[in-house]
C-alpha cells in the first residue's frame, strides 16, 4: 500500500521564479494538506483541499496556491519566490470520514520536497 | 486559537534511560493532541493520538503520553531509550477541520 508520494524531492530555484510541487495521497485518502517546514522549526499549515476545493487556509500570502484533482492528487504552486520560501514542503493526506468517526483526522505525511531559493 | 508549546528544543538521554518530552497546549475546546516523530530526510510519522477517550495513550515503539487537563499537558515518555529513538519529536493540536498546529519540535540525542 503506497503511502504519500511527493515530487520532486529536491529543487533549486532563484528569486522571482515559480515552482510547482506535486503530491499523491495515500490510497483511500481524499483530503490533502500542505505544510511548510523551515529549518529548525515545526511544520506550518498552508492550506487543505477536499473535494477539489480549498477548505482551510493558514497565514500564507496569495503567492501560495494549490489545486486538487479528481483523483485526489494535489499541487502546490508558489509564485514570485523569495529567499524565505526556502523550506521543506510536506504534503499530508487523510480521510475526511475519519474526522467524523473519531473527531480527529490522522495525517499521513510524505517525505517532502526540499526547496532552496537562491 | 489552539497552540502547543514544547519545552526544550534539545534533549540528551543515555541509552536505557527514561525519555521525557514535554508539551503544553492551549485550547478553548477539548483538544485533539498528537505526537509525531521525524527521522532525518523523512516526513513525519504518527506516534500516538489523544481524542478524548483514555487519558493515557499508548503509541508505537514503546512510547506513551498522558493527557492532563488540569495541567494542560500532554507529555511523551518512554521508559528505556534506544539508539533508534534519536530523531525530532513534534507535539501537535488539531481542530475539528483537521488543521494541525505543531510545536517547534524537540531533538532527541541518545548516547551510548
PDB file of N, CA and C in Angstrom, chain A residues 7-71:
ATOM      1  N   UNK A   7       6.775  14.859  -5.244  1.00  0.00           N
ATOM      2  CA  UNK A   7       7.833  15.112  -6.224  1.00  0.00           C
ATOM      3  C   UNK A   7       7.890  16.598  -6.547  1.00  0.00           C
ATOM      4  N   UNK A   8       9.065  17.113  -6.880  1.00  0.00           N
ATOM      5  CA  UNK A   8      10.357  16.437  -6.778  1.00  0.00           C
ATOM      6  C   UNK A   8      10.828  16.370  -5.327  1.00  0.00           C
ATOM      7  N   UNK A   9      11.878  15.629  -5.057  1.00  0.00           N
ATOM      8  CA  UNK A   9      12.383  15.540  -3.685  1.00  0.00           C
ATOM      9  C   UNK A   9      13.239  16.756  -3.337  1.00  0.00           C
ATOM     10  N   UNK A  10      13.968  17.237  -4.307  1.00  0.00           N
ATOM     11  CA  UNK A  10      14.805  18.419  -4.100  1.00  0.00           C
ATOM     12  C   UNK A  10      14.713  19.302  -5.341  1.00  0.00           C
ATOM     13  N   UNK A  11      14.767  20.617  -5.126  1.00  0.00           N
ATOM     14  CA  UNK A  11      14.850  21.514  -6.260  1.00  0.00           C
ATOM     15  C   UNK A  11      15.418  22.846  -5.824  1.00  0.00           C
ATOM     16  N   UNK A  12      16.083  23.498  -6.779  1.00  0.00           N
ATOM     17  CA  UNK A  12      16.701  24.788  -6.530  1.00  0.00           C
ATOM     18  C   UNK A  12      16.127  25.781  -7.519  1.00  0.00           C
ATOM     19  N   UNK A  13      15.704  26.930  -7.011  1.00  0.00           N
ATOM     20  CA  UNK A  13      15.134  27.993  -7.835  1.00  0.00           C
ATOM     21  C   UNK A  13      15.811  29.311  -7.468  1.00  0.00           C
ATOM     22  N   UNK A  14      15.615  30.306  -8.280  1.00  0.00           N
ATOM     23  CA  UNK A  14      16.113  31.643  -7.978  1.00  0.00           C
ATOM     24  C   UNK A  14      14.950  32.559  -7.628  1.00  0.00           C
ATOM     25  N   UNK A  15      15.266  33.642  -6.952  1.00  0.00           N
ATOM     26  CA  UNK A  15      14.238  34.594  -6.542  1.00  0.00           C
ATOM     27  C   UNK A  15      13.418  35.056  -7.748  1.00  0.00           C
ATOM     28  N   UNK A  16      12.114  35.144  -7.532  1.00  0.00           N
ATOM     29  CA  UNK A  16      11.229  35.609  -8.592  1.00  0.00           C
ATOM     30  C   UNK A  16      10.642  34.497  -9.444  1.00  0.00           C
ATOM     31  N   UNK A  17      11.245  33.322  -9.392  1.00  0.00           N
ATOM     32  CA  UNK A  17      10.731  32.218 -10.196  1.00  0.00           C
ATOM     33  C   UNK A  17       9.479  31.626  -9.555  1.00  0.00           C
ATOM     34  N   UNK A  18       8.900  30.673 -10.272  1.00  0.00           N
ATOM     35  CA  UNK A  18       7.703  29.989  -9.811  1.00  0.00           C
ATOM     36  C   UNK A  18       8.017  28.508  -9.667  1.00  0.00           C
ATOM     37  N   UNK A  19       7.327  27.845  -8.748  1.00  0.00           N
ATOM     38  CA  UNK A  19       7.580  26.420  -8.540  1.00  0.00           C
ATOM     39  C   UNK A  19       6.251  25.687  -8.359  1.00  0.00           C
ATOM     40  N   UNK A  20       6.227  24.454  -8.815  1.00  0.00           N
ATOM     41  CA  UNK A  20       5.068  23.575  -8.618  1.00  0.00           C
ATOM     42  C   UNK A  20       5.527  22.282  -7.966  1.00  0.00           C
ATOM     43  N   UNK A  21       4.905  21.945  -6.859  1.00  0.00           N
ATOM     44  CA  UNK A  21       5.192  20.714  -6.139  1.00  0.00           C
ATOM     45  C   UNK A  21       3.973  19.810  -6.241  1.00  0.00           C
ATOM     46  N   UNK A  22       4.235  18.513  -6.305  1.00  0.00           N
ATOM     47  CA  UNK A  22       3.153  17.557  -6.537  1.00  0.00           C
ATOM     48  C   UNK A  22       3.053  16.535  -5.420  1.00  0.00           C
ATOM     49  N   UNK A  23       1.834  16.047  -5.222  1.00  0.00           N
ATOM     50  CA  UNK A  23       1.575  15.113  -4.129  1.00  0.00           C
ATOM     51  C   UNK A  23       0.503  14.115  -4.536  1.00  0.00           C
ATOM     52  N   UNK A  24       0.794  12.837  -4.293  1.00  0.00           N
ATOM     53  CA  UNK A  24      -0.216  11.791  -4.455  1.00  0.00           C
ATOM     54  C   UNK A  24      -0.554  11.259  -3.072  1.00  0.00           C
ATOM     55  N   UNK A  25      -1.816  11.326  -2.678  1.00  0.00           N
ATOM     56  CA  UNK A  25      -2.168  10.911  -1.316  1.00  0.00           C
ATOM     57  C   UNK A  25      -2.110   9.404  -1.146  1.00  0.00           C
ATOM     58  N   UNK A  26      -2.151   8.986   0.095  1.00  0.00           N
ATOM     59  CA  UNK A  26      -2.222   7.572   0.415  1.00  0.00           C
ATOM     60  C   UNK A  26      -3.502   6.999  -0.188  1.00  0.00           C
ATOM     61  N   UNK A  27      -3.409   5.761  -0.664  1.00  0.00           N
ATOM     62  CA  UNK A  27      -4.564   5.121  -1.265  1.00  0.00           C
ATOM     63  C   UNK A  27      -5.750   5.127  -0.303  1.00  0.00           C
ATOM     64  N   UNK A  28      -6.909   5.599  -0.789  1.00  0.00           N
ATOM     65  CA  UNK A  28      -8.109   5.652   0.040  1.00  0.00           C
ATOM     66  C   UNK A  28      -8.340   6.983   0.719  1.00  0.00           C
ATOM     67  N   UNK A  29      -7.349   7.837   0.742  1.00  0.00           N
ATOM     68  CA  UNK A  29      -7.498   9.162   1.348  1.00  0.00           C
ATOM     69  C   UNK A  29      -8.071  10.150   0.348  1.00  0.00           C
ATOM     70  N   UNK A  30      -8.844  11.139   0.883  1.00  0.00           N
ATOM     71  CA  UNK A  30      -9.496  12.090  -0.002  1.00  0.00           C
ATOM     72  C   UNK A  30      -9.170  13.547   0.316  1.00  0.00           C
ATOM     73  N   UNK A  31      -8.402  13.773   1.362  1.00  0.00           N
ATOM     74  CA  UNK A  31      -8.084  15.130   1.800  1.00  0.00           C
ATOM     75  C   UNK A  31      -6.569  15.323   1.785  1.00  0.00           C
ATOM     76  N   UNK A  32      -6.138  16.448   1.249  1.00  0.00           N
ATOM     77  CA  UNK A  32      -4.706  16.744   1.177  1.00  0.00           C
ATOM     78  C   UNK A  32      -4.433  18.083   1.852  1.00  0.00           C
ATOM     79  N   UNK A  33      -3.426  18.091   2.709  1.00  0.00           N
ATOM     80  CA  UNK A  33      -2.981  19.316   3.372  1.00  0.00           C
ATOM     81  C   UNK A  33      -1.512  19.548   3.046  1.00  0.00           C
ATOM     82  N   UNK A  34      -1.141  20.815   2.982  1.00  0.00           N
ATOM     83  CA  UNK A  34       0.248  21.185   2.708  1.00  0.00           C
ATOM     84  C   UNK A  34       0.802  21.956   3.905  1.00  0.00           C
ATOM     85  N   UNK A  35       2.056  21.651   4.228  1.00  0.00           N
ATOM     86  CA  UNK A  35       2.741  22.311   5.328  1.00  0.00           C
ATOM     87  C   UNK A  35       4.115  22.774   4.865  1.00  0.00           C
ATOM     88  N   UNK A  36       4.558  23.894   5.424  1.00  0.00           N
ATOM     89  CA  UNK A  36       5.897  24.401   5.187  1.00  0.00           C
ATOM     90  C   UNK A  36       6.713  24.212   6.462  1.00  0.00           C
ATOM     91  N   UNK A  37       7.874  23.581   6.345  1.00  0.00           N
ATOM     92  CA  UNK A  37       8.744  23.384   7.493  1.00  0.00           C
ATOM     93  C   UNK A  37      10.083  24.049   7.230  1.00  0.00           C
ATOM     94  N   UNK A  38      10.281  25.213   7.831  1.00  0.00           N
ATOM     95  CA  UNK A  38      11.564  25.897   7.723  1.00  0.00           C
ATOM     96  C   UNK A  38      12.571  25.173   8.612  1.00  0.00           C
ATOM     97  N   UNK A  39      13.827  25.397   8.331  1.00  0.00           N
ATOM     98  CA  UNK A  39      14.901  24.713   9.053  1.00  0.00           C
ATOM     99  C   UNK A  39      14.801  24.979  10.550  1.00  0.00           C
ATOM    100  N   UNK A  40      14.773  23.907  11.343  1.00  0.00           N
ATOM    101  CA  UNK A  40      14.746  24.048  12.795  1.00  0.00           C
ATOM    102  C   UNK A  40      13.396  24.422  13.376  1.00  0.00           C
ATOM    103  N   UNK A  41      12.349  24.360  12.572  1.00  0.00           N
ATOM    104  CA  UNK A  41      11.016  24.738  13.056  1.00  0.00           C
ATOM    105  C   UNK A  41      10.021  23.608  12.831  1.00  0.00           C
ATOM    106  N   UNK A  42       8.875  23.747  13.445  1.00  0.00           N
ATOM    107  CA  UNK A  42       7.799  22.798  13.209  1.00  0.00           C
ATOM    108  C   UNK A  42       7.057  23.140  11.932  1.00  0.00           C
ATOM    109  N   UNK A  43       6.340  22.196  11.379  1.00  0.00           N
ATOM    110  CA  UNK A  43       5.566  22.464  10.162  1.00  0.00           C
ATOM    111  C   UNK A  43       4.499  23.526  10.398  1.00  0.00           C
ATOM    112  N   UNK A  44       4.316  24.384   9.395  1.00  0.00           N
ATOM    113  CA  UNK A  44       3.291  25.421   9.429  1.00  0.00           C
ATOM    114  C   UNK A  44       2.240  25.113   8.357  1.00  0.00           C
ATOM    115  N   UNK A  45       0.982  25.174   8.752  1.00  0.00           N
ATOM    116  CA  UNK A  45      -0.128  24.846   7.862  1.00  0.00           C
ATOM    117  C   UNK A  45      -0.275  25.879   6.762  1.00  0.00           C
ATOM    118  N   UNK A  46      -0.305  25.409   5.505  1.00  0.00           N
ATOM    119  CA  UNK A  46      -0.500  26.323   4.368  1.00  0.00           C
ATOM    120  C   UNK A  46      -1.965  26.312   3.962  1.00  0.00           C
ATOM    121  N   UNK A  47      -2.450  25.159   3.536  1.00  0.00           N
ATOM    122  CA  UNK A  47      -3.884  25.007   3.214  1.00  0.00           C
ATOM    123  C   UNK A  47      -4.246  23.539   3.091  1.00  0.00           C
ATOM    124  N   UNK A  48      -5.551  23.317   3.009  1.00  0.00           N
ATOM    125  CA  UNK A  48      -6.115  21.970   2.922  1.00  0.00           C
ATOM    126  C   UNK A  48      -7.118  21.920   1.774  1.00  0.00           C
ATOM    127  N   UNK A  49      -7.081  20.817   1.032  1.00  0.00           N
ATOM    128  CA  UNK A  49      -8.008  20.617  -0.076  1.00  0.00           C
ATOM    129  C   UNK A  49      -8.872  19.391   0.166  1.00  0.00           C
ATOM    130  N   UNK A  50     -10.152  19.566  -0.134  1.00  0.00           N
ATOM    131  CA  UNK A  50     -11.113  18.479  -0.016  1.00  0.00           C
ATOM    132  C   UNK A  50     -12.152  18.680  -1.108  1.00  0.00           C
ATOM    133  N   UNK A  51     -12.486  17.629  -1.807  1.00  0.00           N
ATOM    134  CA  UNK A  51     -13.444  17.694  -2.923  1.00  0.00           C
ATOM    135  C   UNK A  51     -13.054  18.791  -3.907  1.00  0.00           C
ATOM    136  N   UNK A  52     -11.776  18.877  -4.178  1.00  0.00           N
ATOM    137  CA  UNK A  52     -11.202  19.772  -5.194  1.00  0.00           C
ATOM    138  C   UNK A  52     -11.330  21.244  -4.847  1.00  0.00           C
ATOM    139  N   UNK A  53     -11.607  21.539  -3.576  1.00  0.00           N
ATOM    140  CA  UNK A  53     -11.717  22.930  -3.167  1.00  0.00           C
ATOM    141  C   UNK A  53     -10.842  23.181  -1.938  1.00  0.00           C
ATOM    142  N   UNK A  54     -10.373  24.408  -1.826  1.00  0.00           N
ATOM    143  CA  UNK A  54      -9.608  24.804  -0.653  1.00  0.00           C
ATOM    144  C   UNK A  54     -10.570  24.963   0.516  1.00  0.00           C
ATOM    145  N   UNK A  55     -10.397  24.151   1.548  1.00  0.00           N
ATOM    146  CA  UNK A  55     -11.339  24.177   2.662  1.00  0.00           C
ATOM    147  C   UNK A  55     -10.843  25.049   3.803  1.00  0.00           C
ATOM    148  N   UNK A  56      -9.523  25.068   3.989  1.00  0.00           N
ATOM    149  CA  UNK A  56      -8.945  25.897   5.047  1.00  0.00           C
ATOM    150  C   UNK A  56      -7.635  26.472   4.537  1.00  0.00           C
ATOM    151  N   UNK A  57      -7.245  27.616   5.111  1.00  0.00           N
ATOM    152  CA  UNK A  57      -6.000  28.237   4.715  1.00  0.00           C
ATOM    153  C   UNK A  57      -5.315  28.807   5.944  1.00  0.00           C
ATOM    154  N   UNK A  58      -3.994  28.670   5.979  1.00  0.00           N
ATOM    155  CA  UNK A  58      -3.206  29.254   7.041  1.00  0.00           C
ATOM    156  C   UNK A  58      -2.778  30.663   6.677  1.00  0.00           C
ATOM    157  N   UNK A  59      -1.847  31.223   7.431  1.00  0.00           N
ATOM    158  CA  UNK A  59      -1.399  32.602   7.228  1.00  0.00           C
ATOM    159  C   UNK A  59      -0.289  32.680   6.187  1.00  0.00           C
ATOM    160  N   UNK A  60      -0.637  32.363   4.985  1.00  0.00           N
ATOM    161  CA  UNK A  60       0.309  32.443   3.875  1.00  0.00           C
ATOM    162  C   UNK A  60      -0.251  33.373   2.815  1.00  0.00           C
ATOM    163  N   UNK A  61       0.630  34.109   2.132  1.00  0.00           N
ATOM    164  CA  UNK A  61       0.166  35.054   1.122  1.00  0.00           C
ATOM    165  C   UNK A  61      -0.415  34.340  -0.099  1.00  0.00           C
ATOM    166  N   UNK A  62      -1.056  35.147  -0.932  1.00  0.00           N
ATOM    167  CA  UNK A  62      -1.703  34.605  -2.135  1.00  0.00           C
ATOM    168  C   UNK A  62      -0.702  34.039  -3.142  1.00  0.00           C
ATOM    169  N   UNK A  63       0.584  34.312  -2.931  1.00  0.00           N
ATOM    170  CA  UNK A  63       1.596  33.701  -3.812  1.00  0.00           C
ATOM    171  C   UNK A  63       1.545  32.172  -3.719  1.00  0.00           C
ATOM    172  N   UNK A  64       1.010  31.709  -2.628  1.00  0.00           N
ATOM    173  CA  UNK A  64       0.872  30.260  -2.415  1.00  0.00           C
ATOM    174  C   UNK A  64      -0.538  29.856  -2.877  1.00  0.00           C
ATOM    175  N   UNK A  65      -0.593  28.965  -3.833  1.00  0.00           N
ATOM    176  CA  UNK A  65      -1.884  28.492  -4.315  1.00  0.00           C
ATOM    177  C   UNK A  65      -1.808  26.992  -4.540  1.00  0.00           C
ATOM    178  N   UNK A  66      -2.966  26.392  -4.688  1.00  0.00           N
ATOM    179  CA  UNK A  66      -2.963  24.948  -4.851  1.00  0.00           C
ATOM    180  C   UNK A  66      -4.108  24.469  -5.706  1.00  0.00           C
ATOM    181  N   UNK A  67      -4.101  23.168  -5.835  1.00  0.00           N
ATOM    182  CA  UNK A  67      -5.155  22.557  -6.644  1.00  0.00           C
ATOM    183  C   UNK A  67      -5.272  21.105  -6.225  1.00  0.00           C
ATOM    184  N   UNK A  68      -6.494  20.594  -6.279  1.00  0.00           N
ATOM    185  CA  UNK A  68      -6.703  19.163  -6.075  1.00  0.00           C
ATOM    186  C   UNK A  68      -7.431  18.614  -7.282  1.00  0.00           C
ATOM    187  N   UNK A  69      -7.006  17.491  -7.750  1.00  0.00           N
ATOM    188  CA  UNK A  69      -7.550  16.881  -8.949  1.00  0.00           C
ATOM    189  C   UNK A  69      -8.590  15.821  -8.583  1.00  0.00           C
ATOM    190  N   UNK A  70      -9.390  15.393  -9.580  1.00  0.00           N
ATOM    191  CA  UNK A  70     -10.430  14.392  -9.273  1.00  0.00           C
ATOM    192  C   UNK A  70      -9.884  13.107  -8.668  1.00  0.00           C
ATOM    193  N   UNK A  71      -8.637  12.764  -8.952  1.00  0.00           N
ATOM    194  CA  UNK A  71      -8.061  11.544  -8.358  1.00  0.00           C
ATOM    195  C   UNK A  71      -7.459  11.812  -6.980  1.00  0.00           C
TER     196      UNK A  71
END
